[in-house]
Structure formats: C-alpha cells, structure tokens
Amino acid sequence: MDVFGAALKDQFTKPPAETLWVHNSYDEPEEMPVDVYFRGEDEMPELELKALELCKGKILDVGAGVGSHALILQKRGLNVTGMDISAPAVTIMRQRGLKQAIEGNILTYKEDTYDTLLFMMNGIGLTGSIAGLRAFLKHVKHLLKPGGQLVFDSSDLSYLYQEIPFPLNGYYGEVSFRYEYKSIKGNWFKWVYVDQKTLKDLAQQSGWDAEIIFEDDHDQYLARLTLSK
C-alpha cells in the first residue's frame, strides 16, 4: 500500500490528515506534518528558494510530491514537469493545476532529456546508498541536455553520531525509512544523505563538477552538479 500517498490524499481532500509517522533505522519514530508538502512559496526555506532560482530550461522536478515546487516554477513561466513514484501524488499535482505530471522512477527513466533535474527535500536520497548514487550519476548523464545540471539538497548526518559510534558497515549517511499512517505501515526503503566532501569526491570520480551553492544552520546544503568539460 502507498501509505505516503494515502496521507497526501487525505490532506488534500479532507484536511487535516492524521499523523504521518516516519520510522527510521537510527532513532525513535518521528512525526511528519503532512501539510509541509503543500507549502506555498512564502513558507519555503531559503535553501529551497535558491534552488528554484537555479532552475532553467526544460525542468524535471523529481520526487515532486504534490507539486509545490513545480507549481511555483510553472507560475514563473518555466517549462516544468513533476515526477513522482506515488500515483496519488501525481493525481494531486494535476488537480492542483500542474500541467505536466508523470508517474515514474528516475532510476529507470529513459523517456526524455532535460536542462535541469531538481531534487528537493533531500530527494537525491532515493538513490539509496553511496553505490546507488555513483550508479545514478552515470545513468543520469543520458537524461541531461548539453549544459544541463542537477540541483539538489542533502545533509551531513555526522551529528547523529556525537554520542554513539559510527556504523561499522557502510557509510554513516545510509539509512532506512518506512511510513506509518492510520496504523498501517509501509515497506522499509533505503535512503542516503551525503556529506559535502563525499559528494565532491564522488562527483569528480564520475565526471561531474560539484558546486556548493548554499549552506544553512542545520547541516543542510544545496548543490549544483554539471558535467565536466
């Protein structure tokens, strides 16, 4: 069952939705306010607003959720498509007025090419692991037009390990999540948060130039990757 999609649908059709819980592999479950996915431009943090300013050309908003970022870009007159793996999310995007919305998985997507691939709210984490991110950086080259760019935010999770040891196996930013809504739990899925140094090293090894555009006060940063000349 698409637990996340069910919460989005309730928030859209009969708000407020009930509590959406996010279980993780490193701590206690956390409550995720569903209305955060329906934010307007005036409610978005500086990092996300800067990311939107970077967008150009033909844009694919990956993991677009209910289309909050894509709708802002569309309002600005940009050619943007929202993509999400959740069918309810895609339906809501369209109902909210997004003209171009597709259901799909960027890890296997091959249908079109873009000038900007946008991943917000740690969306690049869907690659699941450092190995997955490395493979993705190879795959995604075929989805970009000449001069194209990847724009995304991520976080350094080292702060979680100030009082506990780092994991013995694997990279410390590789975690697992699952959603719980109305007592129904979804499947576990892997996610990765990558620190800036690891990202830059990985990008360089994979033929990309990585630029850190912005950092906030919560260990989050905004990056732009372009193919090396």
mmCIF file with all atom_site columns, N, CA and C in Angstrom, residues 53-116:
data_model
loop_
_atom_site.group_PDB
_atom_site.id
_atom_site.type_symbol
_atom_site.label_atom_id
_atom_site.label_alt_id
_atom_site.label_comp_id
_atom_site.label_asym_id
_atom_site.label_entity_id
_atom_site.label_seq_id
_atom_site.pdbx_PDB_ins_code
_atom_site.Cartn_x
_atom_site.Cartn_y
_atom_site.Cartn_z
_atom_site.occupancy
_atom_site.B_iso_or_equiv
_atom_site.pdbx_formal_charge
_atom_site.auth_seq_id
_atom_site.auth_comp_id
_atom_site.auth_asym_id
_atom_site.auth_atom_id
_atom_site.pdbx_PDB_model_num
ATOM 1   N N  . GLU A 1 53  ? 15.608 29.292 -7.955  1.00 0.00 ? 53  GLU A N  1
ATOM 2   C CA . GLU A 1 53  ? 16.238 30.345 -8.767  1.00 0.00 ? 53  GLU A CA 1
ATOM 3   C C  . GLU A 1 53  ? 17.240 29.757 -9.762  1.00 0.00 ? 53  GLU A C  1
ATOM 4   N N  . LEU A 1 54  ? 17.832 28.621 -9.412  1.00 0.00 ? 54  LEU A N  1
ATOM 5   C CA . LEU A 1 54  ? 18.826 27.993 -10.291 1.00 0.00 ? 54  LEU A CA 1
ATOM 6   C C  . LEU A 1 54  ? 18.195 27.292 -11.497 1.00 0.00 ? 54  LEU A C  1
ATOM 7   N N  . CYS A 1 55  ? 16.907 26.980 -11.404 1.00 0.00 ? 55  CYS A N  1
ATOM 8   C CA . CYS A 1 55  ? 16.260 26.175 -12.441 1.00 0.00 ? 55  CYS A CA 1
ATOM 9   C C  . CYS A 1 55  ? 16.176 26.940 -13.761 1.00 0.00 ? 55  CYS A C  1
ATOM 10  N N  . LYS A 1 56  ? 16.438 26.227 -14.843 1.00 0.00 ? 56  LYS A N  1
ATOM 11  C CA . LYS A 1 56  ? 16.421 26.851 -16.170 1.00 0.00 ? 56  LYS A CA 1
ATOM 12  C C  . LYS A 1 56  ? 16.024 25.825 -17.208 1.00 0.00 ? 56  LYS A C  1
ATOM 13  N N  . GLY A 1 57  ? 15.582 26.331 -18.358 1.00 0.00 ? 57  GLY A N  1
ATOM 14  C CA . GLY A 1 57  ? 15.284 25.460 -19.485 1.00 0.00 ? 57  GLY A CA 1
ATOM 15  C C  . GLY A 1 57  ? 14.129 24.510 -19.206 1.00 0.00 ? 57  GLY A C  1
ATOM 16  N N  . LYS A 1 58  ? 14.267 23.311 -19.732 1.00 0.00 ? 58  LYS A N  1
ATOM 17  C CA . LYS A 1 58  ? 13.274 22.257 -19.534 1.00 0.00 ? 58  LYS A CA 1
ATOM 18  C C  . LYS A 1 58  ? 13.604 21.539 -18.235 1.00 0.00 ? 58  LYS A C  1
ATOM 19  N N  . ILE A 1 59  ? 12.669 21.531 -17.291 1.00 0.00 ? 59  ILE A N  1
ATOM 20  C CA . ILE A 1 59  ? 12.945 21.101 -15.917 1.00 0.00 ? 59  ILE A CA 1
ATOM 21  C C  . ILE A 1 59  ? 12.135 19.857 -15.563 1.00 0.00 ? 59  ILE A C  1
ATOM 22  N N  . LEU A 1 60  ? 12.788 18.908 -14.890 1.00 0.00 ? 60  LEU A N  1
ATOM 23  C CA . LEU A 1 60  ? 12.087 17.763 -14.303 1.00 0.00 ? 60  LEU A CA 1
ATOM 24  C C  . LEU A 1 60  ? 12.265 17.838 -12.805 1.00 0.00 ? 60  LEU A C  1
ATOM 25  N N  . ASP A 1 61  ? 11.156 18.023 -12.089 1.00 0.00 ? 61  ASP A N  1
ATOM 26  C CA . ASP A 1 61  ? 11.148 18.027 -10.632 1.00 0.00 ? 61  ASP A CA 1
ATOM 27  C C  . ASP A 1 61  ? 10.922 16.596 -10.171 1.00 0.00 ? 61  ASP A C  1
ATOM 28  N N  . VAL A 1 62  ? 11.987 15.958 -9.685  1.00 0.00 ? 62  VAL A N  1
ATOM 29  C CA . VAL A 1 62  ? 11.963 14.532 -9.346  1.00 0.00 ? 62  VAL A CA 1
ATOM 30  C C  . VAL A 1 62  ? 11.537 14.358 -7.884  1.00 0.00 ? 62  VAL A C  1
ATOM 31  N N  . GLY A 1 63  ? 10.609 13.419 -7.652  1.00 0.00 ? 63  GLY A N  1
ATOM 32  C CA . GLY A 1 63  ? 10.074 13.266 -6.308  1.00 0.00 ? 63  GLY A CA 1
ATOM 33  C C  . GLY A 1 63  ? 9.284  14.504 -5.928  1.00 0.00 ? 63  GLY A C  1
ATOM 34  N N  . ALA A 1 64  ? 8.477  14.955 -6.866  1.00 0.00 ? 64  ALA A N  1
ATOM 35  C CA . ALA A 1 64  ? 7.815  16.257 -6.738  1.00 0.00 ? 64  ALA A CA 1
ATOM 36  C C  . ALA A 1 64  ? 6.705  16.277 -5.696  1.00 0.00 ? 64  ALA A C  1
ATOM 37  N N  . GLY A 1 65  ? 6.307  15.109 -5.186  1.00 0.00 ? 65  GLY A N  1
ATOM 38  C CA . GLY A 1 65  ? 5.237  15.081 -4.186  1.00 0.00 ? 65  GLY A CA 1
ATOM 39  C C  . GLY A 1 65  ? 3.944  15.608 -4.779  1.00 0.00 ? 65  GLY A C  1
ATOM 40  N N  . VAL A 1 66  ? 3.366  16.626 -4.138  1.00 0.00 ? 66  VAL A N  1
ATOM 41  C CA . VAL A 1 66  ? 2.114  17.195 -4.648  1.00 0.00 ? 66  VAL A CA 1
ATOM 42  C C  . VAL A 1 66  ? 2.370  18.422 -5.520  1.00 0.00 ? 66  VAL A C  1
ATOM 43  N N  . GLY A 1 67  ? 3.628  18.614 -5.909  1.00 0.00 ? 67  GLY A N  1
ATOM 44  C CA . GLY A 1 67  ? 3.941  19.622 -6.918  1.00 0.00 ? 67  GLY A CA 1
ATOM 45  C C  . GLY A 1 67  ? 4.172  21.033 -6.413  1.00 0.00 ? 67  GLY A C  1
ATOM 46  N N  . SER A 1 68  ? 4.449  21.210 -5.135  1.00 0.00 ? 68  SER A N  1
ATOM 47  C CA . SER A 1 68  ? 4.567  22.559 -4.589  1.00 0.00 ? 68  SER A CA 1
ATOM 48  C C  . SER A 1 68  ? 5.691  23.365 -5.240  1.00 0.00 ? 68  SER A C  1
ATOM 49  N N  . HIS A 1 69  ? 6.843  22.759 -5.468  1.00 0.00 ? 69  HIS A N  1
ATOM 50  C CA . HIS A 1 69  ? 7.938  23.475 -6.121  1.00 0.00 ? 69  HIS A CA 1
ATOM 51  C C  . HIS A 1 69  ? 7.668  23.650 -7.618  1.00 0.00 ? 69  HIS A C  1
ATOM 52  N N  . ALA A 1 70  ? 7.166  22.602 -8.245  1.00 0.00 ? 70  ALA A N  1
ATOM 53  C CA . ALA A 1 70  ? 6.885  22.669 -9.690  1.00 0.00 ? 70  ALA A CA 1
ATOM 54  C C  . ALA A 1 70  ? 5.839  23.727 -10.007 1.00 0.00 ? 70  ALA A C  1
ATOM 55  N N  . LEU A 1 71  ? 4.852  23.879 -9.151  1.00 0.00 ? 71  LEU A N  1
ATOM 56  C CA . LEU A 1 71  ? 3.806  24.879 -9.390  1.00 0.00 ? 71  LEU A CA 1
ATOM 57  C C  . LEU A 1 71  ? 4.366  26.291 -9.348  1.00 0.00 ? 71  LEU A C  1
ATOM 58  N N  . ILE A 1 72  ? 5.347  26.541 -8.487  1.00 0.00 ? 72  ILE A N  1
ATOM 59  C CA . ILE A 1 72  ? 5.988  27.853 -8.447  1.00 0.00 ? 72  ILE A CA 1
ATOM 60  C C  . ILE A 1 72  ? 6.742  28.109 -9.748  1.00 0.00 ? 72  ILE A C  1
ATOM 61  N N  . LEU A 1 73  ? 7.473  27.106 -10.206 1.00 0.00 ? 73  LEU A N  1
ATOM 62  C CA . LEU A 1 73  ? 8.219  27.247 -11.455 1.00 0.00 ? 73  LEU A CA 1
ATOM 63  C C  . LEU A 1 73  ? 7.271  27.453 -12.632 1.00 0.00 ? 73  LEU A C  1
ATOM 64  N N  . GLN A 1 74  ? 6.161  26.718 -12.650 1.00 0.00 ? 74  GLN A N  1
ATOM 65  C CA . GLN A 1 74  ? 5.169  26.872 -13.720 1.00 0.00 ? 74  GLN A CA 1
ATOM 66  C C  . GLN A 1 74  ? 4.591  28.293 -13.703 1.00 0.00 ? 74  GLN A C  1
ATOM 67  N N  . LYS A 1 75  ? 4.310  28.803 -12.519 1.00 0.00 ? 75  LYS A N  1
ATOM 68  C CA . LYS A 1 75  ? 3.769  30.155 -12.386 1.00 0.00 ? 75  LYS A CA 1
ATOM 69  C C  . LYS A 1 75  ? 4.750  31.195 -12.915 1.00 0.00 ? 75  LYS A C  1
ATOM 70  N N  . ARG A 1 76  ? 6.034  30.887 -12.826 1.00 0.00 ? 76  ARG A N  1
ATOM 71  C CA . ARG A 1 76  ? 7.070  31.797 -13.339 1.00 0.00 ? 76  ARG A CA 1
ATOM 72  C C  . ARG A 1 76  ? 7.255  31.675 -14.845 1.00 0.00 ? 76  ARG A C  1
ATOM 73  N N  . GLY A 1 77  ? 6.481  30.796 -15.452 1.00 0.00 ? 77  GLY A N  1
ATOM 74  C CA . GLY A 1 77  ? 6.539  30.653 -16.899 1.00 0.00 ? 77  GLY A CA 1
ATOM 75  C C  . GLY A 1 77  ? 7.551  29.651 -17.407 1.00 0.00 ? 77  GLY A C  1
ATOM 76  N N  . LEU A 1 78  ? 8.086  28.824 -16.513 1.00 0.00 ? 78  LEU A N  1
ATOM 77  C CA . LEU A 1 78  ? 9.091  27.843 -16.907 1.00 0.00 ? 78  LEU A CA 1
ATOM 78  C C  . LEU A 1 78  ? 8.434  26.533 -17.348 1.00 0.00 ? 78  LEU A C  1
ATOM 79  N N  . ASN A 1 79  ? 9.155  25.794 -18.171 1.00 0.00 ? 79  ASN A N  1
ATOM 80  C CA . ASN A 1 79  ? 8.683  24.507 -18.696 1.00 0.00 ? 79  ASN A CA 1
ATOM 81  C C  . ASN A 1 79  ? 9.071  23.416 -17.713 1.00 0.00 ? 79  ASN A C  1
ATOM 82  N N  . VAL A 1 80  ? 8.145  23.050 -16.836 1.00 0.00 ? 80  VAL A N  1
ATOM 83  C CA . VAL A 1 80  ? 8.471  22.108 -15.767 1.00 0.00 ? 80  VAL A CA 1
ATOM 84  C C  . VAL A 1 80  ? 7.508  20.926 -15.769 1.00 0.00 ? 80  VAL A C  1
ATOM 85  N N  . THR A 1 81  ? 8.075  19.754 -15.507 1.00 0.00 ? 81  THR A N  1
ATOM 86  C CA . THR A 1 81  ? 7.300  18.522 -15.337 1.00 0.00 ? 81  THR A CA 1
ATOM 87  C C  . THR A 1 81  ? 7.559  17.986 -13.941 1.00 0.00 ? 81  THR A C  1
ATOM 88  N N  . GLY A 1 82  ? 6.520  17.574 -13.251 1.00 0.00 ? 82  GLY A N  1
ATOM 89  C CA . GLY A 1 82  ? 6.668  16.935 -11.948 1.00 0.00 ? 82  GLY A CA 1
ATOM 90  C C  . GLY A 1 82  ? 6.637  15.423 -12.095 1.00 0.00 ? 82  GLY A C  1
ATOM 91  N N  . MET A 1 83  ? 7.558  14.741 -11.433 1.00 0.00 ? 83  MET A N  1
ATOM 92  C CA . MET A 1 83  ? 7.593  13.271 -11.450 1.00 0.00 ? 83  MET A CA 1
ATOM 93  C C  . MET A 1 83  ? 7.545  12.747 -10.026 1.00 0.00 ? 83  MET A C  1
ATOM 94  N N  . ASP A 1 84  ? 6.730  11.728 -9.807  1.00 0.00 ? 84  ASP A N  1
ATOM 95  C CA . ASP A 1 84  ? 6.739  11.055 -8.519  1.00 0.00 ? 84  ASP A CA 1
ATOM 96  C C  . ASP A 1 84  ? 6.402  9.589  -8.736  1.00 0.00 ? 84  ASP A C  1
ATOM 97  N N  . ILE A 1 85  ? 6.879  8.748  -7.812  1.00 0.00 ? 85  ILE A N  1
ATOM 98  C CA . ILE A 1 85  ? 6.621  7.317  -7.895  1.00 0.00 ? 85  ILE A CA 1
ATOM 99  C C  . ILE A 1 85  ? 5.253  6.971  -7.325  1.00 0.00 ? 85  ILE A C  1
ATOM 100 N N  . SER A 1 86  ? 4.649  7.941  -6.598  1.00 0.00 ? 86  SER A N  1
ATOM 101 C CA . SER A 1 86  ? 3.350  7.743  -5.962  1.00 0.00 ? 86  SER A CA 1
ATOM 102 C C  . SER A 1 86  ? 2.218  8.204  -6.874  1.00 0.00 ? 86  SER A C  1
ATOM 103 N N  . ALA A 1 87  ? 1.339  7.287  -7.259  1.00 0.00 ? 87  ALA A N  1
ATOM 104 C CA . ALA A 1 87  ? 0.215  7.635  -8.133  1.00 0.00 ? 87  ALA A CA 1
ATOM 105 C C  . ALA A 1 87  ? -0.715 8.681  -7.506  1.00 0.00 ? 87  ALA A C  1
ATOM 106 N N  . PRO A 1 88  ? -1.071 8.575  -6.213  1.00 0.00 ? 88  PRO A N  1
ATOM 107 C CA . PRO A 1 88  ? -1.900 9.624  -5.621  1.00 0.00 ? 88  PRO A CA 1
ATOM 108 C C  . PRO A 1 88  ? -1.243 11.001 -5.667  1.00 0.00 ? 88  PRO A C  1
ATOM 109 N N  . ALA A 1 89  ? 0.070  11.038 -5.471  1.00 0.00 ? 89  ALA A N  1
ATOM 110 C CA . ALA A 1 89  ? 0.778  12.316 -5.536  1.00 0.00 ? 89  ALA A CA 1
ATOM 111 C C  . ALA A 1 89  ? 0.654  12.933 -6.927  1.00 0.00 ? 89  ALA A C  1
ATOM 112 N N  . VAL A 1 90  ? 0.821  12.126 -7.961  1.00 0.00 ? 90  VAL A N  1
ATOM 113 C CA . VAL A 1 90  ? 0.725  12.621 -9.332  1.00 0.00 ? 90  VAL A CA 1
ATOM 114 C C  . VAL A 1 90  ? -0.684 13.136 -9.618  1.00 0.00 ? 90  VAL A C  1
ATOM 115 N N  . THR A 1 91  ? -1.690 12.411 -9.144  1.00 0.00 ? 91  THR A N  1
ATOM 116 C CA . THR A 1 91  ? -3.082 12.852 -9.318  1.00 0.00 ? 91  THR A CA 1
ATOM 117 C C  . THR A 1 91  ? -3.304 14.209 -8.650  1.00 0.00 ? 91  THR A C  1
ATOM 118 N N  . ILE A 1 92  ? -2.777 14.368 -7.434  1.00 0.00 ? 92  ILE A N  1
ATOM 119 C CA . ILE A 1 92  ? -2.943 15.635 -6.713  1.00 0.00 ? 92  ILE A CA 1
ATOM 120 C C  . ILE A 1 92  ? -2.214 16.765 -7.426  1.00 0.00 ? 92  ILE A C  1
ATOM 121 N N  . MET A 1 93  ? -1.010 16.493 -7.940  1.00 0.00 ? 93  MET A N  1
ATOM 122 C CA . MET A 1 93  ? -0.283 17.512 -8.715  1.00 0.00 ? 93  MET A CA 1
ATOM 123 C C  . MET A 1 93  ? -1.161 18.072 -9.822  1.00 0.00 ? 93  MET A C  1
ATOM 124 N N  . ARG A 1 94  ? -1.785 17.167 -10.559 1.00 0.00 ? 94  ARG A N  1
ATOM 125 C CA . ARG A 1 94  ? -2.628 17.586 -11.678 1.00 0.00 ? 94  ARG A CA 1
ATOM 126 C C  . ARG A 1 94  ? -3.852 18.358 -11.182 1.00 0.00 ? 94  ARG A C  1
ATOM 127 N N  . GLN A 1 95  ? -4.446 17.880 -10.090 1.00 0.00 ? 95  GLN A N  1
ATOM 128 C CA . GLN A 1 95  ? -5.624 18.551 -9.547  1.00 0.00 ? 95  GLN A CA 1
ATOM 129 C C  . GLN A 1 95  ? -5.279 19.938 -9.008  1.00 0.00 ? 95  GLN A C  1
ATOM 130 N N  . ARG A 1 96  ? -4.041 20.118 -8.585  1.00 0.00 ? 96  ARG A N  1
ATOM 131 C CA . ARG A 1 96  ? -3.609 21.433 -8.104  1.00 0.00 ? 96  ARG A CA 1
ATOM 132 C C  . ARG A 1 96  ? -3.239 22.371 -9.255  1.00 0.00 ? 96  ARG A C  1
ATOM 133 N N  . GLY A 1 97  ? -3.238 21.855 -10.461 1.00 0.00 ? 97  GLY A N  1
ATOM 134 C CA . GLY A 1 97  ? -3.024 22.725 -11.607 1.00 0.00 ? 97  GLY A CA 1
ATOM 135 C C  . GLY A 1 97  ? -1.715 22.556 -12.340 1.00 0.00 ? 97  GLY A C  1
ATOM 136 N N  . LEU A 1 98  ? -0.920 21.538 -11.972 1.00 0.00 ? 98  LEU A N  1
ATOM 137 C CA . LEU A 1 98  ? 0.332  21.317 -12.707 1.00 0.00 ? 98  LEU A CA 1
ATOM 138 C C  . LEU A 1 98  ? 0.007  20.689 -14.054 1.00 0.00 ? 98  LEU A C  1
ATOM 139 N N  . LYS A 1 99  ? 0.448  21.321 -15.119 1.00 0.00 ? 99  LYS A N  1
ATOM 140 C CA . LYS A 1 99  ? 0.074  20.894 -16.470 1.00 0.00 ? 99  LYS A CA 1
ATOM 141 C C  . LYS A 1 99  ? 0.799  19.629 -16.903 1.00 0.00 ? 99  LYS A C  1
ATOM 142 N N  . GLN A 1 100 ? 2.039  19.442 -16.423 1.00 0.00 ? 100 GLN A N  1
ATOM 143 C CA . GLN A 1 100 ? 2.830  18.285 -16.833 1.00 0.00 ? 100 GLN A CA 1
ATOM 144 C C  . GLN A 1 100 ? 3.248  17.495 -15.591 1.00 0.00 ? 100 GLN A C  1
ATOM 145 N N  . ALA A 1 101 ? 2.667  16.324 -15.421 1.00 0.00 ? 101 ALA A N  1
ATOM 146 C CA . ALA A 1 101 ? 2.970  15.476 -14.267 1.00 0.00 ? 101 ALA A CA 1
ATOM 147 C C  . ALA A 1 101 ? 2.996  14.026 -14.718 1.00 0.00 ? 101 ALA A C  1
ATOM 148 N N  . ILE A 1 102 ? 4.023  13.299 -14.311 1.00 0.00 ? 102 ILE A N  1
ATOM 149 C CA . ILE A 1 102 ? 4.168  11.906 -14.729 1.00 0.00 ? 102 ILE A CA 1
ATOM 150 C C  . ILE A 1 102 ? 4.490  11.021 -13.524 1.00 0.00 ? 102 ILE A C  1
ATOM 151 N N  . GLU A 1 103 ? 3.978  9.808  -13.573 1.00 0.00 ? 103 GLU A N  1
ATOM 152 C CA . GLU A 1 103 ? 4.324  8.799  -12.568 1.00 0.00 ? 103 GLU A CA 1
ATOM 153 C C  . GLU A 1 103 ? 5.525  8.029  -13.092 1.00 0.00 ? 103 GLU A C  1
ATOM 154 N N  . GLY A 1 104 ? 6.584  7.965  -12.302 1.00 0.00 ? 104 GLY A N  1
ATOM 155 C CA . GLY A 1 104 ? 7.771  7.269  -12.784 1.00 0.00 ? 104 GLY A CA 1
ATOM 156 C C  . GLY A 1 104 ? 8.864  7.200  -11.744 1.00 0.00 ? 104 GLY A C  1
ATOM 157 N N  . ASN A 1 105 ? 9.869  6.389  -12.042 1.00 0.00 ? 105 ASN A N  1
ATOM 158 C CA . ASN A 1 105 ? 11.034 6.173  -11.187 1.00 0.00 ? 105 ASN A CA 1
ATOM 159 C C  . ASN A 1 105 ? 12.260 6.675  -11.930 1.00 0.00 ? 105 ASN A C  1
ATOM 160 N N  . ILE A 1 106 ? 12.897 7.711  -11.422 1.00 0.00 ? 106 ILE A N  1
ATOM 161 C CA . ILE A 1 106 ? 14.041 8.320  -12.108 1.00 0.00 ? 106 ILE A CA 1
ATOM 162 C C  . ILE A 1 106 ? 15.201 7.334  -12.282 1.00 0.00 ? 106 ILE A C  1
ATOM 163 N N  . LEU A 1 107 ? 15.262 6.300  -11.442 1.00 0.00 ? 107 LEU A N  1
ATOM 164 C CA . LEU A 1 107 ? 16.366 5.341  -11.535 1.00 0.00 ? 107 LEU A CA 1
ATOM 165 C C  . LEU A 1 107 ? 16.277 4.471  -12.786 1.00 0.00 ? 107 LEU A C  1
ATOM 166 N N  . THR A 1 108 ? 15.082 4.405  -13.371 1.00 0.00 ? 108 THR A N  1
ATOM 167 C CA . THR A 1 108 ? 14.915 3.604  -14.590 1.00 0.00 ? 108 THR A CA 1
ATOM 168 C C  . THR A 1 108 ? 14.379 4.432  -15.754 1.00 0.00 ? 108 THR A C  1
ATOM 169 N N  . TYR A 1 109 ? 14.150 5.702  -15.527 1.00 0.00 ? 109 TYR A N  1
ATOM 170 C CA . TYR A 1 109 ? 13.528 6.576  -16.536 1.00 0.00 ? 109 TYR A CA 1
ATOM 171 C C  . TYR A 1 109 ? 14.487 6.843  -17.694 1.00 0.00 ? 109 TYR A C  1
ATOM 172 N N  . LYS A 1 110 ? 13.955 6.771  -18.930 1.00 0.00 ? 110 LYS A N  1
ATOM 173 C CA . LYS A 1 110 ? 14.783 6.996  -20.122 1.00 0.00 ? 110 LYS A CA 1
ATOM 174 C C  . LYS A 1 110 ? 14.041 7.767  -21.217 1.00 0.00 ? 110 LYS A C  1
ATOM 175 N N  . GLU A 1 111 ? 12.831 8.270  -20.913 1.00 0.00 ? 111 GLU A N  1
ATOM 176 C CA . GLU A 1 111 ? 11.943 8.744  -21.968 1.00 0.00 ? 111 GLU A CA 1
ATOM 177 C C  . GLU A 1 111 ? 12.268 10.124 -22.533 1.00 0.00 ? 111 GLU A C  1
ATOM 178 N N  . ASP A 1 112 ? 12.997 10.980 -21.806 1.00 0.00 ? 112 ASP A N  1
ATOM 179 C CA . ASP A 1 112 ? 13.183 12.352 -22.273 1.00 0.00 ? 112 ASP A CA 1
ATOM 180 C C  . ASP A 1 112 ? 14.477 12.915 -21.710 1.00 0.00 ? 112 ASP A C  1
ATOM 181 N N  . THR A 1 113 ? 14.849 14.112 -22.175 1.00 0.00 ? 113 THR A N  1
ATOM 182 C CA . THR A 1 113 ? 16.037 14.789 -21.656 1.00 0.00 ? 113 THR A CA 1
ATOM 183 C C  . THR A 1 113 ? 15.663 16.193 -21.187 1.00 0.00 ? 113 THR A C  1
ATOM 184 N N  . TYR A 1 114 ? 16.474 16.722 -20.262 1.00 0.00 ? 114 TYR A N  1
ATOM 185 C CA . TYR A 1 114 ? 16.136 17.974 -19.584 1.00 0.00 ? 114 TYR A CA 1
ATOM 186 C C  . TYR A 1 114 ? 17.374 18.844 -19.400 1.00 0.00 ? 114 TYR A C  1
ATOM 187 N N  . ASP A 1 115 ? 17.113 20.134 -19.174 1.00 0.00 ? 115 ASP A N  1
ATOM 188 C CA . ASP A 1 115 ? 18.188 21.067 -18.843 1.00 0.00 ? 115 ASP A CA 1
ATOM 189 C C  . ASP A 1 115 ? 18.465 21.088 -17.341 1.00 0.00 ? 115 ASP A C  1
ATOM 190 N N  . THR A 1 116 ? 17.432 20.853 -16.553 1.00 0.00 ? 116 THR A N  1
ATOM 191 C CA . THR A 1 116 ? 17.566 20.847 -15.088 1.00 0.00 ? 116 THR A CA 1
ATOM 192 C C  . THR A 1 116 ? 16.829 19.662 -14.498 1.00 0.00 ? 116 THR A C  1
#
